[in-house]
């Protein structure tokens, strides 16, 4: 997903590159292209208006930061605005009651049943919950059988009942959950259109009877402009608290993603990224990360804000040289790493820095403590104990040299080894960044989590 | 409820939004000034006609409308322009041949393939044809049960022999030939157009079926979800190339969506005819595509 938008937006800002200062005409031209690209991507008109108005206000007459070209600067502004559209928070599911109830709603075929099972399993994997599921869909042929089959695959019990009343089944589901000692109940409902008043009334009944803690609306990522009206109609009927965007693994242009949150004010919780329902990585659902998505749309990941922060913290030349080197494909040596370590120290340490990279949230937690600022100082010590030649050519570091270096700075050989590992890892990362962008990088890191592979 | 009423969303909210949009456009000045243009363009964009078509339509509209114009004139002229463009999508001839007709249903996940197959089977059974359905979605949970309920509802027979989709399709066409059925309707699993592997699978179904009956499948119908936006253009392109699609079906038109993307599809070099419209989940909620009716519903006009 988003390749289309990403391409268009980048070309929209190309014309601004190389300009010393942004005139109103420059910005207007880019905004026209931006608007067109968003329109072609099915972004809702109100979201487009909001976005372009904000970008216009922020970009016009803005003094161009030295070292960042105007194109980049506007891209950064657009990026921030897209994040704002997507919602800056990264909401997590909560389990506020001994039996937490989640109600799944949406249009026909939007992915409710599949997402019900995916979310149930996600809650097992991530939060150690004990879920049960119940289908309240008495209309669609084999809807109940579908959920039952998914439950069997996942070892998640489902309500077995012959009742053909959704209200009756709701009551049965609650007692079934209690009897099974579950602490999570997921209620799958029949698809309904926003215009079907009868079924919307039924939804109110179900809501009253089940008193859900979360009402999750499933929406197709390829939805057209009616998606926001549909979402509003559901919201008017019952208090929708979260969204799941499904079939994000397609090549939809992302309109629904950019519009839904803005129009409804309801946060996107999950992205459905495949048909498969399973355990762990086989479960094609991912928690939503607005920064990752915005970065993906603009084709540069959060590297953008990273660049900006680094820019502020480091001298212009250092930074430009390093960036050039990273992009040119040359290996980063220990001189480069030393410079980076200094920057990181100035910027508030490793954790902060990693937090800026999409999908690295989980990694950040793991690294904190291990990779604290004392560690940064130790690494600097190791580098300062190297000869200029060794700093320039990391390959020279054989066992003997490593021992000498360790002695020289009063540390263990293991500390030297760690630094060498880091240098190698960093080079691998930049290589991937160059090649496939951030998605390749986070994909390769595996446990990053939260950055969808579109 | 009549077909027409369903198509216009029970003459409910949709028509109202379009109407109030157009009225607002008109309230501005009653002439095609910049503001009015933008307002009309917005109404069209909200109906998912896409930015290119919307711009073109507004320009044409400006040339055709008297100045000043009334609301009725605006709607009528706009509907006329849309109808003219959509005319190429009207189905040229019925799907069924004199002898066994094999029809495959393809499309993205959840677009309405199985449901529409059920409705078509019912319609043909009621017309005295013998219909055999093939449970070709061997992938999704509950898919076989679903198509089997639909076959039963329609009074059609079902083949759900084991194996992959191609094997089921093969078995069904064979049975269809041996037992003198009029139609074999092949259901397939939903797939997204960027999945080359899954698209190739559709090619396999076609090849296997053609071994039994050279010109089969006689029709491969792409089922489009009417609530989607410009993404359907890509679907038409991908399924067209990989699955040899020769016709379209648009579903879920009983929602507030207007499926204006048909205007963009009509502008393609070789537009594909729209054989059916889905207007509900019931067995009878199947309609034919008529450019005039569709155009009037799109601009929020009542039945002509
Ligand atoms: N590729 C892909 N397919 C998905 C995803 N989520 C759901 N699907 C597919 O979309 C189709 C519809 O999904 P369902 O879960 O049955 O949708 P639903 O909303 O329960 O449908 P109704 O109950 O009929 O309203 C199925 O083919 C699913 O396999 C996703 O994230 N990616
Ligand atoms: N309101 C409405 N719902 C429809 C229409 N056509 C299909 N549906 C519903 O849309 C949902 C998906 O329909 P299916 O026929 O299962 O779609 P599919 O393309 O076979 O789905 P997969 O096999 O999972 O890819 C079901 O809940 C249908 O009842 C329609 O015209 N209007
Ligand atoms: Mg369902
Ligand atoms: Mg199906």
Tab-separated table of N, CA and C and ligand atoms in Angstrom, chain A residues 112-113 137 140 143 146 188-189, ligand 3:
chain	number	residue	atom	x	y	z
A	112	UNK	N	-14.635	-8.257	9.556
A	112	UNK	CA	-14.946	-8.373	10.978
A	112	UNK	C	-14.622	-9.751	11.547
A	113	UNK	N	-15.071	-10.781	10.859
A	113	UNK	CA	-14.896	-12.127	11.402
A	113	UNK	C	-13.413	-12.484	11.457
A	137	UNK	N	-23.852	-13.130	14.072
A	137	UNK	CA	-24.286	-12.984	12.682
A	137	UNK	C	-25.189	-14.150	12.306
A	140	UNK	N	-25.727	-13.947	7.420
A	140	UNK	CA	-24.869	-14.416	6.335
A	140	UNK	C	-24.709	-15.931	6.409
A	143	UNK	N	-21.782	-17.829	8.448
A	143	UNK	CA	-20.976	-16.867	9.208
A	143	UNK	C	-20.529	-17.468	10.532
A	146	UNK	N	-17.866	-20.022	10.016
A	146	UNK	CA	-16.577	-19.395	9.694
A	146	UNK	C	-15.811	-19.054	10.978
A	188	UNK	N	-18.460	-11.012	17.362
A	188	UNK	CA	-18.460	-10.731	15.920
A	188	UNK	C	-19.909	-10.465	15.513
A	189	UNK	N	-20.135	-9.450	14.718
A	189	UNK	CA	-21.505	-9.160	14.301
A	189	UNK	C	-21.661	-9.251	12.785
C	3	LIG	MG1	-18.391	-11.947	9.236
